[in-house]
Amino acid sequence: SNVVGAAAMLEFTPDETTPDTIYYQCVTHTNLGWEINVIDADAASIVDIDCSNFGSAPIQLTSDLTLNVIINPVTNILEAELIYDGIGWLGLAFTDNSQIMIGGEAVIGLPDEPVGPTNPAKYNLNRREVSGIERMPVERQTLINSTITQTETQTILRFTKLLLEADEHPIFTDKSNSILFAQGSSNQLGFHARFGSVQFLSNQCAVRVKGGLVNEHALAWQGNVGIEEPDLNRNLWVAHGVCASVAWGILVPLAVFASLIRKLLVKIGLSEGAWLQIHRGLNTLAAVLTLIAFSLAVRAINKSTPSGESADHFSRITHHRVGLVIFVLTMLQAVNGILRPHLPHSPKDTTSEAEVENAQNTDANDSPDGPELGTEANLTKEEEGPAKKSTSRKVWEIFHRLMGTALLGLAWWQVQDGLGLFAERFDEENLDSVFWIVIGVL
């Protein structure tokens, strides 16, 4: 039968001309096929398989992680048990026999969720971030006897999985397989506290076909266990967060505040141009810290990307993409500030640009001390006063203020999101409330 894309059944009756071994393959799905052993109808035993050695040759992954795994080549299933002497979620993943998790399929058990059809469950490993670990639809949850149990000191993940499933990596019976393992620092799915890979043999069961011995019991593994204690670059991410938080939670708000209280600064004895110098200085320092924070993030991602994988700095999660936008807009805003159109001056005018800005941004009638600098009372002749702002200057000011406001709001969201990601990655308290308290105080 050759029915592509639709369910079909092929029935046939073997006879004396049928070979001892025949093979089948699905024409719709790759890697979905196997072999059939054909024996005489009066054979005493079709297949005798002994997988009783499951658990007798445990793979000691670490001092507190143990793996039992066995493949039954007749029933085409894999039985697995991952034991962790501690508290945390557990997962085993299947790939193309490489140590790269992206593109693989994982079985993950979450101790705090009820055991059922979707826990433990199969997941697609689309990205390394938690948001890229997607639970497969219910119709693809084909695990058998899957459980996740936990006591005060131990967590155990058990499941039985089919060797060949549509759109998943095959598990081989004729050669060794690699399996990835991961253990979380808590019961909530997040970045793994420990992960690695192990290569194990496929022929752990003793199989007899037609009374003849095909293979005997074998050890469950070859000793190739790779453990990686993940360097999540906590110090780099702390430095990144501090730079970003100080820049956008303290320096930029103070710079904006300085421009708003320019009149008050003059009244307390500072020069007319003091507010502008403060505004420029704080924003310049904020831009430098933003550049440093951006560089630290790129460095942290590079260090945490396994060999053979693309660092993929700005396409993983929204936080990365927004960070790139903030960095670019910050640099543009800084350049825009340098290129601002200057106010024209009359040849007889000795008023500084900062004084003119103060005068033009303040209503003289609002001053309890009389007319401000730049009004008719302070100038001998109206025409000798500071020239009015040009159209280009007015347009620049509107753009500068709108860009600054939008950038500040976007940066505040980014800092809050980053604090949440940090808390999730390192299983720590989220400090976003502290950030907003600081913003509120300022």
Short mmCIF file of C-alpha atoms in Angstrom, two decimals:
data_model
loop_
_atom_site.label_atom_id
_atom_site.label_comp_id
_atom_site.label_asym_id
_atom_site.label_seq_id
_atom_site.Cartn_x
_atom_site.Cartn_y
_atom_site.Cartn_z
CA SER A 1 0.00 0.00 0.00
CA ASN A 2 1.26 3.49 -0.77
CA VAL A 3 -1.21 5.96 0.70
CA VAL A 4 0.61 9.23 1.42
CA GLY A 5 -0.77 11.57 4.04
CA ALA A 6 -3.66 9.34 5.14
CA ALA A 7 -4.18 6.49 7.58
CA ALA A 8 -4.01 3.07 5.96
CA MET A 9 -3.61 -0.59 6.88
CA LEU A 10 -1.62 -3.19 5.02
CA GLU A 11 -2.44 -6.84 5.66
CA PHE A 12 -0.55 -9.82 4.23
CA THR A 13 -0.13 -13.51 4.98
CA PRO A 14 3.43 -14.88 4.99
CA ASP A 15 4.08 -18.14 3.17
CA GLU A 16 7.07 -20.38 2.51
CA THR A 17 8.55 -17.80 0.13
CA THR A 18 8.55 -15.00 2.70
CA PRO A 19 12.09 -14.12 3.88
CA ASP A 20 12.98 -14.65 7.54
CA THR A 21 13.34 -10.89 7.98
CA ILE A 22 11.26 -8.26 6.27
CA TYR A 23 11.20 -4.50 6.76
CA TYR A 24 8.48 -1.87 6.83
CA GLN A 25 8.64 1.91 6.41
CA CYS A 26 6.00 4.63 6.65
CA VAL A 27 5.89 6.64 3.43
CA THR A 28 4.60 9.72 5.24
CA HIS A 29 7.04 9.95 8.16
CA THR A 30 10.79 9.48 8.07
CA ASN A 31 12.39 7.16 10.64
CA LEU A 32 9.06 5.41 11.20
CA GLY A 33 9.71 1.77 10.30
CA TRP A 34 11.41 -1.34 11.56
CA GLU A 35 11.94 -5.06 10.90
CA ILE A 36 9.70 -8.09 11.25
CA ASN A 37 11.06 -11.57 12.08
CA VAL A 38 9.11 -14.27 10.26
CA ILE A 39 9.13 -17.79 11.77
CA ASP A 40 7.37 -21.07 11.13
CA ALA A 41 3.84 -21.40 12.44
CA ASP A 42 4.76 -24.43 14.55
CA ALA A 43 7.79 -22.81 16.17
CA ALA A 44 7.91 -23.51 19.91
CA SER A 45 8.75 -19.92 20.77
CA ILE A 46 8.57 -16.85 18.58
CA VAL A 47 10.55 -14.48 20.78
CA ASP A 48 11.99 -14.90 24.22
CA ILE A 49 13.26 -11.64 25.70
CA ASP A 50 14.67 -11.02 29.13
CA CYS A 51 15.02 -7.43 30.29
CA SER A 52 15.14 -8.30 33.96
CA ASN A 53 18.48 -6.59 34.38
CA PHE A 54 16.85 -3.13 34.34
CA GLY A 55 18.29 -1.27 37.28
CA SER A 56 21.08 -3.77 37.85
CA ALA A 57 23.68 -1.63 36.06
CA PRO A 58 22.87 1.94 37.09
CA ILE A 59 24.71 4.84 35.46
CA GLN A 60 26.09 7.06 38.18
CA LEU A 61 25.92 10.45 36.50
CA THR A 62 27.00 12.44 39.56
CA SER A 63 27.17 11.81 43.27
CA ASP A 64 23.44 12.55 43.53
CA LEU A 65 22.12 11.69 40.03
CA THR A 66 21.55 8.09 38.89
CA LEU A 67 20.14 6.87 35.58
CA ASN A 68 18.64 3.48 34.79
CA VAL A 69 17.80 2.94 31.14
CA ILE A 70 17.10 -0.08 28.95
CA ILE A 71 15.85 -0.66 25.40
CA ASN A 72 13.53 -3.54 24.49
CA PRO A 73 14.16 -4.27 20.78
CA VAL A 74 11.09 -6.49 20.43
CA THR A 75 8.45 -4.23 21.92
CA ASN A 76 10.36 -1.18 20.61
CA ILE A 77 10.27 0.75 23.85
CA LEU A 78 12.74 2.48 26.11
CA GLU A 79 12.39 2.37 29.88
CA ALA A 80 14.10 5.11 31.85
CA GLU A 81 14.44 6.13 35.47
CA LEU A 82 16.30 9.23 36.63
CA ILE A 83 16.91 9.44 40.39
CA TYR A 84 18.01 12.68 42.06
CA ASP A 85 18.94 12.78 45.73
CA GLY A 86 17.49 16.22 46.17
CA ILE A 87 14.59 18.51 45.28
CA GLY A 88 14.04 19.78 41.74
CA TRP A 89 12.48 19.13 38.35
CA LEU A 90 14.08 16.44 36.18
CA GLY A 91 14.39 15.90 32.45
CA LEU A 92 15.84 13.52 29.85
CA ALA A 93 16.22 14.58 26.21
CA PHE A 94 16.77 12.82 22.91
CA THR A 95 18.63 14.46 20.03
CA ASP A 96 20.49 13.48 16.88
CA ASN A 97 23.10 11.84 19.12
CA SER A 98 24.81 15.19 19.66
CA GLN A 99 25.12 17.16 22.89
CA ILE A 100 23.15 20.11 21.50
CA MET A 101 19.75 20.39 23.14
CA ILE A 102 18.14 22.75 20.62
CA GLY A 103 16.01 20.77 18.18
CA GLY A 104 15.63 17.78 20.48
CA GLU A 105 12.71 16.31 22.39
CA ALA A 106 12.66 16.06 26.18
CA VAL A 107 10.68 14.25 28.81
CA ILE A 108 10.31 16.58 31.80
CA GLY A 109 8.74 15.89 35.16
CA LEU A 110 7.50 18.72 37.39
CA PRO A 111 7.00 17.51 40.99
CA ASP A 112 4.56 20.28 41.94
CA GLU A 113 2.12 19.48 39.12
CA PRO A 114 -0.33 16.57 39.29
CA VAL A 115 0.82 13.40 37.57
CA GLY A 116 -1.26 12.79 34.46
CA PRO A 117 -1.26 12.85 30.65
CA THR A 118 0.70 16.13 30.61
CA ASN A 119 3.07 15.51 33.52
CA PRO A 120 5.59 14.06 33.02
CA ALA A 121 5.29 15.19 29.42
CA LYS A 122 7.17 15.47 26.16
CA TYR A 123 8.52 18.89 25.20
CA ASN A 124 10.08 20.42 22.10
CA LEU A 125 13.43 22.07 22.82
CA ASN A 126 13.21 25.08 20.52
CA ARG A 127 15.54 27.41 22.43
CA ARG A 128 17.70 27.32 25.52
CA GLU A 129 15.47 29.79 27.38
CA VAL A 130 12.49 28.53 29.38
CA SER A 131 10.15 30.25 26.94
CA GLY A 132 11.57 28.04 24.19
CA ILE A 133 10.73 24.78 26.01
CA GLU A 134 7.27 24.01 24.66
CA ARG A 135 5.04 21.18 25.83
CA MET A 136 3.85 19.05 22.92
CA PRO A 137 0.13 18.86 22.13
CA VAL A 138 -1.92 16.28 24.01
CA GLU A 139 -2.17 14.01 20.97
CA ARG A 140 1.62 13.66 20.96
CA GLN A 141 1.86 12.76 24.66
CA THR A 142 2.49 9.04 24.11
CA LEU A 143 4.52 8.21 27.23
CA ILE A 144 3.62 5.01 29.06
CA ASN A 145 3.55 4.65 32.85
CA SER A 146 5.16 8.05 33.33
CA THR A 147 5.51 9.36 36.89
CA ILE A 148 7.39 11.97 38.86
CA THR A 149 7.58 11.31 42.59
CA GLN A 150 9.24 13.26 45.34
CA THR A 151 10.00 12.85 49.02
CA GLU A 152 11.73 15.29 51.35
CA THR A 153 15.12 14.13 50.09
CA GLN A 154 14.65 12.50 46.68
CA THR A 155 13.01 13.03 43.29
CA ILE A 156 12.44 10.23 40.76
CA LEU A 157 11.35 10.51 37.12
CA ARG A 158 10.15 7.29 35.43
CA PHE A 159 8.68 6.71 31.98
CA THR A 160 8.46 4.33 29.05
CA LYS A 161 8.82 5.78 25.56
CA LEU A 162 8.35 4.42 22.07
CA LEU A 163 11.57 4.15 20.08
CA LEU A 164 10.07 5.46 16.86
CA GLU A 165 7.62 8.34 16.84
CA ALA A 166 6.59 10.71 14.09
CA ASP A 167 8.62 13.94 13.89
CA GLU A 168 10.91 12.87 16.73
CA HIS A 169 14.48 11.66 16.86
CA PRO A 170 14.68 7.84 16.69
CA ILE A 171 16.16 5.73 19.47
CA PHE A 172 18.32 3.00 17.98
CA THR A 173 18.43 -0.70 18.79
CA ASP A 174 21.44 -1.49 16.63
CA LYS A 175 23.90 1.12 17.91
CA SER A 176 24.61 3.29 20.91
CA ASN A 177 22.42 6.25 21.81
CA SER A 178 23.14 9.54 23.52
CA ILE A 179 20.72 11.01 26.02
CA LEU A 180 20.84 14.43 27.67
CA PHE A 181 19.86 14.89 31.29
CA ALA A 182 19.03 17.96 33.33
CA GLN A 183 18.20 18.73 36.94
CA GLY A 184 16.61 21.91 38.20
CA SER A 185 17.44 23.85 41.34
CA SER A 186 13.74 23.90 42.30
CA ASN A 187 10.46 22.24 41.34
CA GLN A 188 9.56 25.11 39.01
CA LEU A 189 10.79 24.66 35.44
CA GLY A 190 13.67 27.04 34.88
CA PHE A 191 17.33 27.07 33.94
CA HIS A 192 18.93 23.79 34.90
CA ALA A 193 21.30 23.64 37.84
CA ARG A 194 23.13 20.72 36.24
CA PHE A 195 23.04 19.07 32.85
CA GLY A 196 25.09 16.69 30.73
CA SER A 197 24.98 13.72 28.38
CA VAL A 198 25.54 9.98 28.55
CA GLN A 199 26.07 7.39 25.82
CA PHE A 200 24.55 3.99 26.41
CA LEU A 201 24.32 0.70 24.52
CA SER A 202 21.12 -0.54 22.99
CA ASN A 203 21.36 -4.30 23.62
CA GLN A 204 20.85 -4.63 27.34
CA CYS A 205 18.15 -7.31 26.99
CA ALA A 206 18.88 -10.97 26.23
CA VAL A 207 16.90 -11.83 23.10
CA ARG A 208 16.21 -15.25 21.55
CA VAL A 209 14.44 -15.67 18.24
CA LYS A 210 13.45 -19.18 17.11
CA GLY A 211 15.23 -20.56 20.12
CA GLY A 212 18.58 -19.15 19.00
CA LEU A 213 20.48 -16.61 21.11
CA VAL A 214 20.70 -13.23 19.41
CA ASN A 215 22.50 -11.44 22.21
CA GLU A 216 23.13 -11.72 25.92
CA HIS A 217 22.75 -9.14 28.64
CA ALA A 218 25.11 -6.21 28.16
CA LEU A 219 26.12 -3.33 30.33
CA ALA A 220 23.77 -0.41 30.05
CA TRP A 221 26.42 2.14 29.22
CA GLN A 222 29.88 2.71 27.79
CA GLY A 223 31.20 5.06 30.42
CA ASN A 224 30.96 8.17 28.27
CA VAL A 225 29.28 10.49 30.73
CA GLY A 226 29.74 14.20 30.18
CA ILE A 227 28.72 16.41 33.08
CA GLU A 228 28.51 20.16 32.76
CA GLU A 229 28.07 22.29 35.80
CA PRO A 230 26.59 25.23 33.94
CA ASP A 231 28.37 28.53 34.24
CA LEU A 232 25.38 30.82 34.00
CA ASN A 233 27.69 33.84 34.31
CA ARG A 234 25.92 35.20 37.33
CA ASN A 235 28.55 37.88 37.99
CA LEU A 236 28.29 39.16 34.42
CA TRP A 237 24.50 39.33 34.63
CA VAL A 238 24.68 41.09 38.01
CA ALA A 239 27.03 43.70 36.54
CA HIS A 240 24.77 44.04 33.49
CA GLY A 241 21.73 44.61 35.69
CA VAL A 242 23.47 47.09 37.98
CA CYS A 243 24.69 49.19 35.04
CA ALA A 244 21.27 49.22 33.39
CA SER A 245 19.40 49.91 36.63
CA VAL A 246 21.66 52.78 37.67
CA ALA A 247 21.59 54.30 34.18
CA TRP A 248 17.82 54.22 33.71
CA GLY A 249 16.59 54.07 37.28
CA ILE A 250 18.74 56.89 38.70
CA LEU A 251 20.85 58.88 36.24
CA VAL A 252 18.35 59.51 33.44
CA PRO A 253 15.46 60.43 35.81
CA LEU A 254 17.81 62.87 37.60
CA ALA A 255 18.85 64.34 34.25
CA VAL A 256 15.22 64.90 33.32
CA PHE A 257 14.53 66.35 36.76
CA ALA A 258 17.40 68.82 36.37
CA SER A 259 15.81 70.24 33.22
CA LEU A 260 12.46 70.57 35.00
CA ILE A 261 13.84 72.50 37.99
CA ARG A 262 16.20 74.80 36.05
CA LYS A 263 14.54 77.88 37.53
CA LEU A 264 14.88 76.53 41.07
CA LEU A 265 18.57 75.81 40.51
CA VAL A 266 19.14 79.46 39.67
CA LYS A 267 17.27 80.58 42.77
CA ILE A 268 19.47 78.47 45.03
CA GLY A 269 22.57 80.12 43.63
CA LEU A 270 23.65 78.02 40.67
CA SER A 271 24.45 79.62 37.34
CA GLU A 272 21.94 79.88 34.52
CA GLY A 273 23.72 77.10 32.63
CA ALA A 274 24.11 74.71 35.56
CA TRP A 275 21.00 72.68 34.72
CA LEU A 276 22.28 72.05 31.19
CA GLN A 277 25.65 70.85 32.41
CA ILE A 278 23.97 68.54 34.93
CA HIS A 279 21.56 67.28 32.27
CA ARG A 280 24.37 66.58 29.82
CA GLY A 281 26.67 65.00 32.37
CA LEU A 282 24.09 62.60 33.79
CA ASN A 283 22.84 61.55 30.35
CA THR A 284 26.38 61.03 29.10
CA LEU A 285 27.17 58.80 32.07
CA ALA A 286 23.90 56.90 31.49
CA ALA A 287 24.85 56.32 27.85
CA VAL A 288 28.27 54.99 28.91
CA LEU A 289 26.65 52.61 31.43
CA THR A 290 24.18 51.47 28.75
CA LEU A 291 27.09 50.66 26.45
CA ILE A 292 28.81 48.72 29.24
CA ALA A 293 25.58 46.85 30.10
CA PHE A 294 25.10 45.92 26.44
CA SER A 295 28.68 44.64 26.16
CA LEU A 296 28.33 42.58 29.35
CA ALA A 297 25.14 40.94 28.03
CA VAL A 298 26.83 39.98 24.76
CA ARG A 299 29.78 38.57 26.70
CA ALA A 300 27.53 36.55 29.03
CA ILE A 301 25.57 35.03 26.14
CA ASN A 302 28.78 34.13 24.31
CA LYS A 303 30.19 32.40 27.39
CA SER A 304 27.03 30.41 28.10
CA THR A 305 26.53 29.19 24.51
CA PRO A 306 27.74 25.59 24.12
CA SER A 307 30.32 24.82 21.49
CA GLY A 308 28.68 24.16 18.14
CA GLU A 309 25.63 26.32 18.84
CA SER A 310 25.03 29.80 17.51
CA ALA A 311 25.13 32.54 20.16
CA ASP A 312 22.01 34.02 18.58
CA HIS A 313 22.20 37.21 20.64
CA PHE A 314 19.06 39.01 19.55
CA SER A 315 16.55 36.45 18.32
CA ARG A 316 15.95 34.27 21.39
CA ILE A 317 13.64 36.26 23.61
CA THR A 318 11.93 39.64 23.65
CA HIS A 319 14.31 40.96 26.31
CA HIS A 320 17.28 40.53 23.99
CA ARG A 321 15.57 42.26 21.08
CA VAL A 322 14.33 45.16 23.22
CA GLY A 323 17.83 45.52 24.65
CA LEU A 324 19.22 45.98 21.15
CA VAL A 325 16.58 48.61 20.37
CA ILE A 326 17.36 50.52 23.58
CA PHE A 327 21.09 50.43 22.88
CA VAL A 328 20.66 51.77 19.33
CA LEU A 329 18.18 54.49 20.37
CA THR A 330 20.42 55.56 23.27
CA MET A 331 23.37 56.06 20.96
CA LEU A 332 21.15 57.97 18.50
CA GLN A 333 19.78 60.16 21.29
CA ALA A 334 23.32 60.95 22.44
CA VAL A 335 24.37 61.93 18.92
CA ASN A 336 21.15 63.91 18.52
CA GLY A 337 22.03 65.86 21.65
CA ILE A 338 25.46 66.76 20.27
CA LEU A 339 23.99 67.89 16.94
CA ARG A 340 21.26 70.09 18.37
CA PRO A 341 20.75 73.42 16.53
CA HIS A 342 22.15 76.33 18.55
CA LEU A 343 20.09 79.38 19.38
CA PRO A 344 20.93 82.43 17.24
CA HIS A 345 22.36 85.45 19.11
CA SER A 346 22.21 89.15 18.41
CA PRO A 347 25.71 90.69 18.01
CA LYS A 348 24.99 92.97 20.99
CA ASP A 349 23.57 90.17 23.15
CA THR A 350 25.76 88.75 25.91
CA THR A 351 23.12 86.36 27.21
CA SER A 352 24.26 82.73 27.24
CA GLU A 353 22.30 80.03 25.45
CA ALA A 354 21.35 78.47 28.77
CA GLU A 355 20.01 81.84 29.94
CA VAL A 356 18.01 82.19 26.76
CA GLU A 357 16.56 78.71 27.25
CA ASN A 358 15.63 79.59 30.80
CA ALA A 359 13.93 82.76 29.66
CA GLN A 360 12.09 81.14 26.78
CA ASN A 361 10.93 78.18 28.85
CA THR A 362 9.65 80.33 31.73
CA ASP A 363 6.72 82.73 31.79
CA ALA A 364 7.94 86.02 33.24
CA ASN A 365 4.56 86.66 34.80
CA ASP A 366 4.92 83.50 36.89
CA SER A 367 8.01 84.79 38.69
CA PRO A 368 7.39 86.30 42.12
CA ASP A 369 10.67 88.20 41.80
CA GLY A 370 9.69 90.11 38.67
CA PRO A 371 10.56 89.59 35.01
CA GLU A 372 13.10 86.94 34.16
CA LEU A 373 16.27 87.34 32.16
CA GLY A 374 15.55 88.07 28.49
CA THR A 375 12.34 90.07 29.03
CA GLU A 376 11.88 93.72 28.07
CA ALA A 377 12.62 94.94 31.59
CA ASN A 378 16.10 93.45 31.46
CA LEU A 379 17.05 94.66 27.99
CA THR A 380 17.66 98.21 26.79
CA LYS A 381 15.96 97.46 23.50
CA GLU A 382 13.66 94.64 22.48
CA GLU A 383 15.59 94.05 19.29
CA GLU A 384 18.85 93.63 21.27
CA GLY A 385 17.48 90.66 23.22
CA PRO A 386 18.08 86.99 22.42
CA ALA A 387 16.76 85.88 19.07
CA LYS A 388 13.75 83.62 19.04
CA LYS A 389 14.18 79.87 18.55
CA SER A 390 14.38 78.81 14.94
CA THR A 391 11.94 76.31 13.47
CA SER A 392 14.67 73.66 13.29
CA ARG A 393 15.43 74.20 16.98
CA LYS A 394 11.77 73.84 17.94
CA VAL A 395 11.45 70.66 15.88
CA TRP A 396 14.65 69.30 17.44
CA GLU A 397 13.37 69.97 20.97
CA ILE A 398 10.07 68.20 20.30
CA PHE A 399 11.86 65.18 18.81
CA HIS A 400 14.44 65.12 21.62
CA ARG A 401 11.80 65.15 24.33
CA LEU A 402 9.54 62.57 22.67
CA MET A 403 12.48 60.25 22.01
CA GLY A 404 13.72 60.66 25.56
CA THR A 405 10.31 59.94 27.07
CA ALA A 406 9.75 56.85 24.92
CA LEU A 407 13.26 55.57 25.61
CA LEU A 408 12.88 56.04 29.35
CA GLY A 409 9.56 54.16 29.43
CA LEU A 410 10.97 51.32 27.33
CA ALA A 411 14.06 51.11 29.53
CA TRP A 412 11.97 50.91 32.70
CA TRP A 413 10.03 47.98 31.25
CA GLN A 414 13.31 46.36 30.21
CA VAL A 415 14.83 46.64 33.69
CA GLN A 416 11.72 45.13 35.27
CA ASP A 417 11.75 42.27 32.74
CA GLY A 418 15.45 41.69 33.29
CA LEU A 419 15.04 41.46 37.07
CA GLY A 420 12.35 38.83 36.52
CA LEU A 421 14.56 36.81 34.17
CA PHE A 422 17.45 36.98 36.63
CA ALA A 423 15.26 35.75 39.49
CA GLU A 424 13.99 32.89 37.32
CA ARG A 425 17.43 31.88 36.05
CA PHE A 426 19.14 31.82 39.43
CA ASP A 427 16.14 30.90 41.56
CA GLU A 428 16.37 34.10 43.59
CA GLU A 429 13.98 36.76 44.82
CA ASN A 430 12.66 39.16 42.20
CA LEU A 431 13.80 42.69 43.10
CA ASP A 432 11.53 44.54 40.69
CA SER A 433 9.60 46.07 43.58
CA VAL A 434 12.82 47.66 44.88
CA PHE A 435 13.44 49.14 41.44
CA TRP A 436 10.01 50.74 41.33
CA ILE A 437 10.38 52.09 44.86
CA VAL A 438 13.57 53.85 43.77
CA ILE A 439 11.79 55.24 40.71
CA GLY A 440 8.91 56.43 42.90
CA VAL A 441 11.26 58.17 45.35
CA LEU A 442 13.08 59.96 42.55
#
